[in-house]
């Protein structure tokens, strides 16, 4: 839907939540000043960390850890992060708001490579601007499963993709982007530990917060599945908005049970079902039965299931994704070392 137009993607995102759009119009957020962490002198690598989510930590911080402390690097983040980055870092607040044209600190003048998950969030957008100013190579790490509603890749980016099929999908016919297939760090880590099934009662992973499918369709799919199979509904951590909370109350009044265990998905030990959650592949990677379920899926969702090898409820479970021989984060680190000329 948005092969190159980031502005159109942002506008589409805003329109998916009218209440949030209204609140932001009435009470605009004050642009925050990002923080810069520096290791060594004259960093050659800048990492743009927009959030400390598991996917961003796996995609950006793990490769940084594997690069080793001898590689001078810098990390741009929304705030000062304690205990997140490997090794010792010096933190300073950047003069200017991220995504609003902050002046580039002189310490970054020798940066030759920038690593990010994209340019659709403030820190990534600022890092992309600096990358172009410095004529630095912008590397983008795929950190989630790709739908047609994904933000476009930055101009001239080099994508570290899960698969060749994902790289082709993300490029959408563009000739200005390149890619290296490395696999998914999150799924690689999931496959490192075998899962144990302690109950046959499935759990439906909620995605009410997502904008890719109509809320009513997601509610019908999840509610219908839980009623028909006796599955428990596991709300996504982002399902805190008013409409999601109302839906939860309605389901509870209908007798649908909720998984409130608080256990990480890796420790749940139960079959997993969802419309298109990454959790389906995480469970499959650990050897836990996992399926997808969404009645009368749109064409893009059927193609999504096929691209990732996700199988629908009622048949064989989703097979474990192919695990690359080299840890994806290590493959990224190796590529960066070669690009920076730091490998013997």
CSV table of C-alpha atoms in Angstrom, one decimal:
chain,number,residue,atom,x,y,z
A,1,UNK,CA,0.0,0.0,0.0
A,2,UNK,CA,2.8,2.4,0.8
A,3,UNK,CA,5.9,1.3,-1.2
A,4,UNK,CA,7.6,4.8,-0.9
A,5,UNK,CA,5.2,7.3,0.6
A,6,UNK,CA,5.9,7.6,4.3
A,7,UNK,CA,3.6,10.7,4.7
A,8,UNK,CA,0.7,8.7,3.3
A,9,UNK,CA,1.5,5.8,5.7
A,10,UNK,CA,1.6,8.1,8.7
A,11,UNK,CA,-1.8,9.7,7.7
A,12,UNK,CA,-3.3,6.2,7.3
A,13,UNK,CA,-2.0,5.2,10.7
A,14,UNK,CA,-3.5,8.3,12.3
A,15,UNK,CA,-6.9,7.7,10.7
A,16,UNK,CA,-7.1,4.2,12.2
A,17,UNK,CA,-7.6,5.7,15.7
A,18,UNK,CA,-10.0,8.7,15.4
A,19,UNK,CA,-10.0,9.2,19.2
A,20,UNK,CA,-6.3,9.4,19.4
A,21,UNK,CA,-6.2,11.7,16.4
A,22,UNK,CA,-8.7,14.0,18.1
A,23,UNK,CA,-6.7,14.1,21.3
A,24,UNK,CA,-3.5,14.8,19.5
A,25,UNK,CA,-5.2,17.7,17.7
A,26,UNK,CA,-6.5,19.2,20.9
A,27,UNK,CA,-3.4,18.5,23.0
A,28,UNK,CA,-0.3,18.2,20.7
A,29,UNK,CA,2.6,16.3,22.2
A,30,UNK,CA,5.7,18.3,23.0
A,31,UNK,CA,8.5,17.0,20.8
A,32,UNK,CA,11.0,15.2,23.0
A,33,UNK,CA,14.8,15.8,22.9
A,34,UNK,CA,16.5,12.4,22.2
A,35,UNK,CA,19.6,11.2,24.0
A,36,UNK,CA,22.9,10.1,22.4
A,37,UNK,CA,25.1,7.3,23.9
A,38,UNK,CA,28.7,7.1,22.7
A,39,UNK,CA,31.2,4.3,23.1
A,40,UNK,CA,34.8,5.1,22.1
A,41,UNK,CA,36.0,8.1,20.0
A,42,UNK,CA,34.8,9.0,16.5
A,43,UNK,CA,32.0,6.4,16.2
A,44,UNK,CA,31.6,4.9,12.8
A,45,UNK,CA,28.3,3.3,13.5
A,46,UNK,CA,25.0,4.9,14.7
A,47,UNK,CA,22.2,2.8,16.0
A,48,UNK,CA,18.7,4.3,16.2
A,49,UNK,CA,16.7,2.7,19.0
A,50,UNK,CA,13.2,4.0,19.0
A,51,UNK,CA,11.9,1.8,21.7
A,52,UNK,CA,13.0,-0.9,24.2
A,53,UNK,CA,10.6,-3.5,22.9
A,54,UNK,CA,11.7,-7.1,22.7
A,55,UNK,CA,11.8,-7.0,18.9
A,56,UNK,CA,13.9,-3.8,18.7
A,57,UNK,CA,16.3,-5.0,21.4
A,58,UNK,CA,16.8,-8.3,19.5
A,59,UNK,CA,17.2,-6.5,16.2
A,60,UNK,CA,19.5,-3.6,17.2
A,61,UNK,CA,21.0,-4.2,20.6
A,62,UNK,CA,22.0,-7.8,20.2
A,63,UNK,CA,24.0,-7.1,17.0
A,64,UNK,CA,25.6,-4.2,18.9
A,65,UNK,CA,26.6,-6.5,21.6
A,66,UNK,CA,28.2,-9.0,19.2
A,67,UNK,CA,30.2,-6.2,17.5
A,68,UNK,CA,32.3,-6.0,20.6
A,69,UNK,CA,33.4,-3.1,22.7
A,70,UNK,CA,36.4,-2.3,20.4
A,71,UNK,CA,34.0,-0.9,17.7
A,72,UNK,CA,33.3,2.7,18.4
A,73,UNK,CA,29.6,3.3,18.1
A,74,UNK,CA,26.8,5.6,19.1
A,75,UNK,CA,23.1,5.0,20.0
A,76,UNK,CA,20.3,7.5,19.5
A,77,UNK,CA,17.4,6.9,21.8
A,78,UNK,CA,14.2,8.7,23.0
A,79,UNK,CA,15.6,8.9,26.5
A,80,UNK,CA,18.6,7.9,28.6
A,81,UNK,CA,18.6,4.1,28.9
A,82,UNK,CA,20.1,2.5,32.0
A,83,UNK,CA,21.1,-1.2,31.8
A,84,UNK,CA,20.0,-1.7,28.2
A,85,UNK,CA,23.2,-1.2,26.2
A,86,UNK,CA,26.2,-3.6,26.5
A,87,UNK,CA,29.3,-2.1,28.0
A,88,UNK,CA,30.1,1.5,29.1
A,89,UNK,CA,28.6,4.5,27.4
A,90,UNK,CA,28.6,8.3,27.8
A,91,UNK,CA,25.2,9.9,27.5
A,92,UNK,CA,24.4,13.4,26.4
A,93,UNK,CA,21.1,15.0,25.5
A,94,UNK,CA,20.8,16.1,21.9
A,95,UNK,CA,20.2,19.7,21.1
A,96,UNK,CA,16.8,19.6,19.4
A,97,UNK,CA,13.8,17.4,19.1
A,98,UNK,CA,14.0,14.1,17.3
A,99,UNK,CA,12.1,14.1,14.0
A,100,UNK,CA,12.1,17.9,13.9
A,101,UNK,CA,15.5,18.5,12.5
A,102,UNK,CA,17.9,18.2,15.5
A,103,UNK,CA,21.4,19.4,14.8
A,104,UNK,CA,23.8,16.6,14.3
A,105,UNK,CA,26.4,16.4,17.1
A,106,UNK,CA,30.0,16.8,15.9
A,107,UNK,CA,30.9,13.4,17.5
A,108,UNK,CA,28.9,11.7,14.7
A,109,UNK,CA,30.9,13.3,11.9
A,110,UNK,CA,32.7,10.1,11.1
A,111,UNK,CA,29.7,7.8,11.1
A,112,UNK,CA,29.7,5.6,8.0
A,113,UNK,CA,26.8,3.3,8.8
A,114,UNK,CA,23.4,3.7,10.5
A,115,UNK,CA,21.4,0.8,11.8
A,116,UNK,CA,17.6,1.2,12.5
A,117,UNK,CA,14.3,-0.6,12.1
A,118,UNK,CA,13.0,2.1,9.8
A,119,UNK,CA,12.4,5.9,9.6
A,120,UNK,CA,8.7,5.9,10.5
A,121,UNK,CA,9.3,6.8,14.2
A,122,UNK,CA,11.0,9.9,15.5
A,123,UNK,CA,14.5,8.6,16.4
A,124,UNK,CA,14.7,6.5,13.2
A,125,UNK,CA,13.6,9.6,11.2
A,126,UNK,CA,16.3,11.7,12.8
A,127,UNK,CA,18.9,9.0,12.2
A,128,UNK,CA,17.9,8.8,8.5
A,129,UNK,CA,18.3,12.5,8.1
A,130,UNK,CA,21.8,12.4,9.5
A,131,UNK,CA,22.6,9.3,7.4
A,132,UNK,CA,21.9,11.3,4.3
A,133,UNK,CA,23.8,14.3,5.6
A,134,UNK,CA,26.8,12.1,6.1
A,135,UNK,CA,26.4,10.0,3.0
A,136,UNK,CA,26.3,7.0,5.4
A,137,UNK,CA,24.8,3.6,4.5
A,138,UNK,CA,21.4,3.1,6.1
A,139,UNK,CA,20.8,-0.4,7.2
A,140,UNK,CA,17.3,-1.4,8.2
A,141,UNK,CA,16.6,-4.6,10.3
A,142,UNK,CA,13.3,-6.3,9.7
A,143,UNK,CA,11.9,-6.7,13.2
A,144,UNK,CA,8.4,-8.1,12.6
A,145,UNK,CA,6.3,-9.9,10.1
A,146,UNK,CA,5.4,-7.8,7.0
A,147,UNK,CA,1.8,-6.9,5.9
A,148,UNK,CA,0.8,-4.6,3.1
A,149,UNK,CA,0.3,-1.9,5.7
A,150,UNK,CA,3.9,-1.9,6.8
A,151,UNK,CA,5.7,1.5,6.5
A,152,UNK,CA,8.0,1.9,3.5
A,153,UNK,CA,11.7,1.4,3.5
A,154,UNK,CA,13.9,4.5,3.6
A,155,UNK,CA,15.4,5.7,0.3
A,156,UNK,CA,18.5,3.8,-0.5
A,157,UNK,CA,18.2,1.4,2.4
A,158,UNK,CA,19.9,-2.0,2.8
A,159,UNK,CA,17.5,-4.4,4.4
A,160,UNK,CA,18.4,-7.2,6.7
A,161,UNK,CA,15.4,-9.4,6.0
A,162,UNK,CA,14.0,-12.6,7.5
A,163,UNK,CA,13.7,-14.3,4.0
A,164,UNK,CA,14.2,-13.5,0.4
A,165,UNK,CA,10.4,-13.4,0.0
A,166,UNK,CA,10.2,-10.8,2.7
A,167,UNK,CA,12.8,-8.7,1.0
A,168,UNK,CA,11.0,-8.8,-2.3
A,169,UNK,CA,7.7,-7.9,-0.5
A,170,UNK,CA,9.3,-5.0,1.4
A,171,UNK,CA,10.9,-3.6,-1.7
A,172,UNK,CA,7.6,-3.6,-3.6
A,173,UNK,CA,9.4,-3.4,-7.0
A,174,UNK,CA,11.8,-0.5,-5.9
A,175,UNK,CA,15.3,-0.6,-7.3
A,176,UNK,CA,16.9,1.8,-4.8
A,177,UNK,CA,16.9,-0.8,-2.0
A,178,UNK,CA,19.2,-3.8,-1.4
A,179,UNK,CA,18.9,-6.6,1.0
A,180,UNK,CA,20.8,-9.4,2.8
A,181,UNK,CA,18.7,-12.3,4.2
A,182,UNK,CA,19.7,-13.1,7.8
A,183,UNK,CA,16.6,-14.6,9.4
A,184,UNK,CA,14.7,-13.4,12.5
A,185,UNK,CA,16.6,-13.0,15.7
A,186,UNK,CA,13.4,-13.4,17.7
A,187,UNK,CA,12.5,-16.7,16.1
A,188,UNK,CA,16.2,-17.9,16.2
A,189,UNK,CA,16.1,-17.3,20.0
A,190,UNK,CA,12.8,-19.0,20.4
A,191,UNK,CA,14.1,-22.1,18.6
A,192,UNK,CA,16.9,-22.2,21.1
A,193,UNK,CA,14.6,-23.7,23.8
A,194,UNK,CA,12.2,-26.5,23.4
A,195,UNK,CA,8.6,-25.8,24.5
A,196,UNK,CA,6.7,-28.0,26.9
A,197,UNK,CA,2.9,-28.3,26.5
A,198,UNK,CA,1.3,-28.5,29.9
A,199,UNK,CA,-2.3,-28.1,28.7
A,200,UNK,CA,-4.2,-28.8,25.5
A,201,UNK,CA,-6.5,-25.8,26.0
A,202,UNK,CA,-5.5,-23.2,23.3
A,203,UNK,CA,-4.9,-19.6,23.9
A,204,UNK,CA,-6.0,-17.0,21.3
A,205,UNK,CA,-3.5,-14.2,21.0
A,206,UNK,CA,-5.3,-10.8,20.9
A,207,UNK,CA,-4.6,-8.2,18.3
A,208,UNK,CA,-7.5,-5.8,18.8
A,209,UNK,CA,-5.0,-2.9,18.9
A,210,UNK,CA,-3.7,-3.5,15.3
A,211,UNK,CA,-4.9,-1.5,12.3
A,212,UNK,CA,-4.4,-4.1,9.7
A,213,UNK,CA,-7.8,-5.8,10.1
A,214,UNK,CA,-11.2,-4.3,11.0
A,215,UNK,CA,-11.8,-4.3,14.7
A,216,UNK,CA,-15.2,-6.0,14.2
A,217,UNK,CA,-13.6,-8.8,12.2
A,218,UNK,CA,-10.9,-9.4,14.8
A,219,UNK,CA,-13.6,-9.5,17.5
A,220,UNK,CA,-15.7,-12.0,15.6
A,221,UNK,CA,-12.7,-14.2,14.9
A,222,UNK,CA,-11.4,-14.2,18.5
A,223,UNK,CA,-14.7,-14.3,20.2
A,224,UNK,CA,-16.1,-17.0,17.9
A,225,UNK,CA,-13.0,-19.2,18.3
A,226,UNK,CA,-13.0,-18.9,22.1
A,227,UNK,CA,-16.7,-19.8,22.3
A,228,UNK,CA,-16.4,-22.7,19.9
A,229,UNK,CA,-13.3,-24.3,21.3
A,230,UNK,CA,-13.2,-23.2,25.0
A,231,UNK,CA,-9.9,-21.3,24.3
A,232,UNK,CA,-8.8,-18.5,26.6
A,233,UNK,CA,-8.3,-15.1,25.2
A,234,UNK,CA,-4.9,-13.5,25.9
A,235,UNK,CA,-5.1,-9.7,25.4
A,236,UNK,CA,-2.2,-8.0,23.8
A,237,UNK,CA,-0.4,-5.6,26.2
A,238,UNK,CA,-1.5,-2.7,23.9
A,239,UNK,CA,-5.2,-3.5,24.3
A,240,UNK,CA,-5.7,-0.7,26.9
A,241,UNK,CA,-7.8,1.7,24.8
A,242,UNK,CA,-11.5,2.2,25.6
A,243,UNK,CA,-12.9,0.1,22.8
A,244,UNK,CA,-10.6,-2.8,23.7
A,245,UNK,CA,-11.6,-2.7,27.3
A,246,UNK,CA,-15.3,-2.6,26.5
A,247,UNK,CA,-14.8,-5.6,24.2
A,248,UNK,CA,-13.0,-7.5,27.0
A,249,UNK,CA,-15.9,-6.8,29.4
A,250,UNK,CA,-18.4,-8.0,26.8
A,251,UNK,CA,-16.6,-11.2,26.3
A,252,UNK,CA,-16.2,-11.8,30.0
A,253,UNK,CA,-20.0,-11.3,30.4
A,254,UNK,CA,-20.5,-14.0,27.8
A,255,UNK,CA,-18.4,-16.4,29.7
A,256,UNK,CA,-15.2,-16.2,27.7
A,257,UNK,CA,-12.2,-16.9,29.9
A,258,UNK,CA,-9.0,-14.8,29.8
A,259,UNK,CA,-5.4,-15.8,30.2
A,260,UNK,CA,-4.3,-13.5,33.1
A,261,UNK,CA,-1.4,-15.6,34.1
A,262,UNK,CA,1.2,-13.0,33.3
A,263,UNK,CA,3.5,-15.7,32.0
A,264,UNK,CA,5.7,-14.9,29.0
A,265,UNK,CA,4.4,-16.7,25.9
A,266,UNK,CA,7.6,-18.9,26.0
A,267,UNK,CA,6.5,-20.2,29.4
A,268,UNK,CA,2.8,-20.6,28.8
A,269,UNK,CA,3.0,-24.2,27.6
A,270,UNK,CA,-0.3,-24.2,25.6
A,271,UNK,CA,-1.3,-24.3,22.0
A,272,UNK,CA,-1.4,-20.9,20.4
A,273,UNK,CA,-3.9,-19.5,17.8
A,274,UNK,CA,-4.1,-16.0,16.3
A,275,UNK,CA,-5.0,-14.1,13.2
A,276,UNK,CA,-1.5,-13.2,12.2
A,277,UNK,CA,0.6,-12.7,15.4
A,278,UNK,CA,4.3,-13.4,15.4
A,279,UNK,CA,3.5,-15.4,18.5
A,280,UNK,CA,2.3,-18.2,16.2
A,281,UNK,CA,5.7,-18.6,14.7
A,282,UNK,CA,7.5,-18.2,18.0
A,283,UNK,CA,5.4,-21.1,19.4
A,284,UNK,CA,6.1,-23.2,16.3
A,285,UNK,CA,9.8,-22.5,16.6
A,286,UNK,CA,9.8,-23.9,20.1
A,287,UNK,CA,7.8,-27.0,19.0
A,288,UNK,CA,4.5,-25.9,20.5
A,289,UNK,CA,1.4,-26.4,18.4
A,290,UNK,CA,0.3,-23.2,16.7
A,291,UNK,CA,-2.3,-22.2,14.1
A,292,UNK,CA,-3.9,-19.1,12.6
A,293,UNK,CA,-7.6,-18.5,12.5
A,294,UNK,CA,-9.6,-15.7,10.8
A,295,UNK,CA,-12.9,-16.7,9.0
A,296,UNK,CA,-13.0,-15.5,5.4
A,297,UNK,CA,-9.6,-13.9,5.4
A,298,UNK,CA,-8.9,-11.1,3.0
A,299,UNK,CA,-6.5,-12.0,0.1
A,300,UNK,CA,-3.6,-10.2,1.7
A,301,UNK,CA,-4.0,-12.3,4.9
A,302,UNK,CA,-4.1,-15.6,3.0
A,303,UNK,CA,-0.9,-14.6,1.2
A,304,UNK,CA,0.6,-13.6,4.5
A,305,UNK,CA,-0.1,-17.0,6.0
A,306,UNK,CA,1.4,-18.7,2.9
A,307,UNK,CA,4.6,-16.5,2.9
A,308,UNK,CA,5.3,-17.4,6.6
A,309,UNK,CA,4.1,-21.0,6.4
A,310,UNK,CA,1.3,-20.4,8.9
A,311,UNK,CA,-1.4,-23.1,8.9
A,312,UNK,CA,-5.1,-22.7,9.7
A,313,UNK,CA,-6.8,-24.2,12.7
A,314,UNK,CA,-8.3,-27.6,12.0
A,315,UNK,CA,-5.3,-29.2,10.3
A,316,UNK,CA,-1.7,-29.8,11.0
A,317,UNK,CA,0.0,-27.2,13.2
A,318,UNK,CA,2.3,-24.6,11.8
A,319,UNK,CA,5.8,-26.1,11.1
A,320,UNK,CA,8.8,-24.6,12.9
A,321,UNK,CA,10.5,-21.9,10.7
A,322,UNK,CA,13.8,-22.9,9.2
A,323,UNK,CA,16.6,-21.9,11.6
A,324,UNK,CA,19.6,-20.3,9.9
A,325,UNK,CA,23.0,-21.8,10.8
A,326,UNK,CA,24.3,-18.4,11.8
A,327,UNK,CA,22.5,-16.3,14.5
A,328,UNK,CA,20.8,-13.4,12.6
A,329,UNK,CA,22.3,-10.8,15.0
A,330,UNK,CA,25.8,-12.3,14.3
A,331,UNK,CA,25.2,-12.2,10.6
A,332,UNK,CA,24.2,-8.5,10.9
A,333,UNK,CA,27.3,-7.8,13.0
A,334,UNK,CA,29.6,-9.5,10.5
A,335,UNK,CA,28.1,-7.5,7.7
A,336,UNK,CA,28.6,-4.3,9.6
A,337,UNK,CA,32.2,-5.1,10.5
A,338,UNK,CA,33.0,-5.8,6.8
A,339,UNK,CA,31.2,-2.5,5.8
A,340,UNK,CA,33.1,-0.5,8.4
A,341,UNK,CA,36.4,-2.2,7.5
A,342,UNK,CA,36.8,-3.4,11.0
A,343,UNK,CA,37.2,-7.1,10.1
A,344,UNK,CA,40.7,-8.4,9.5
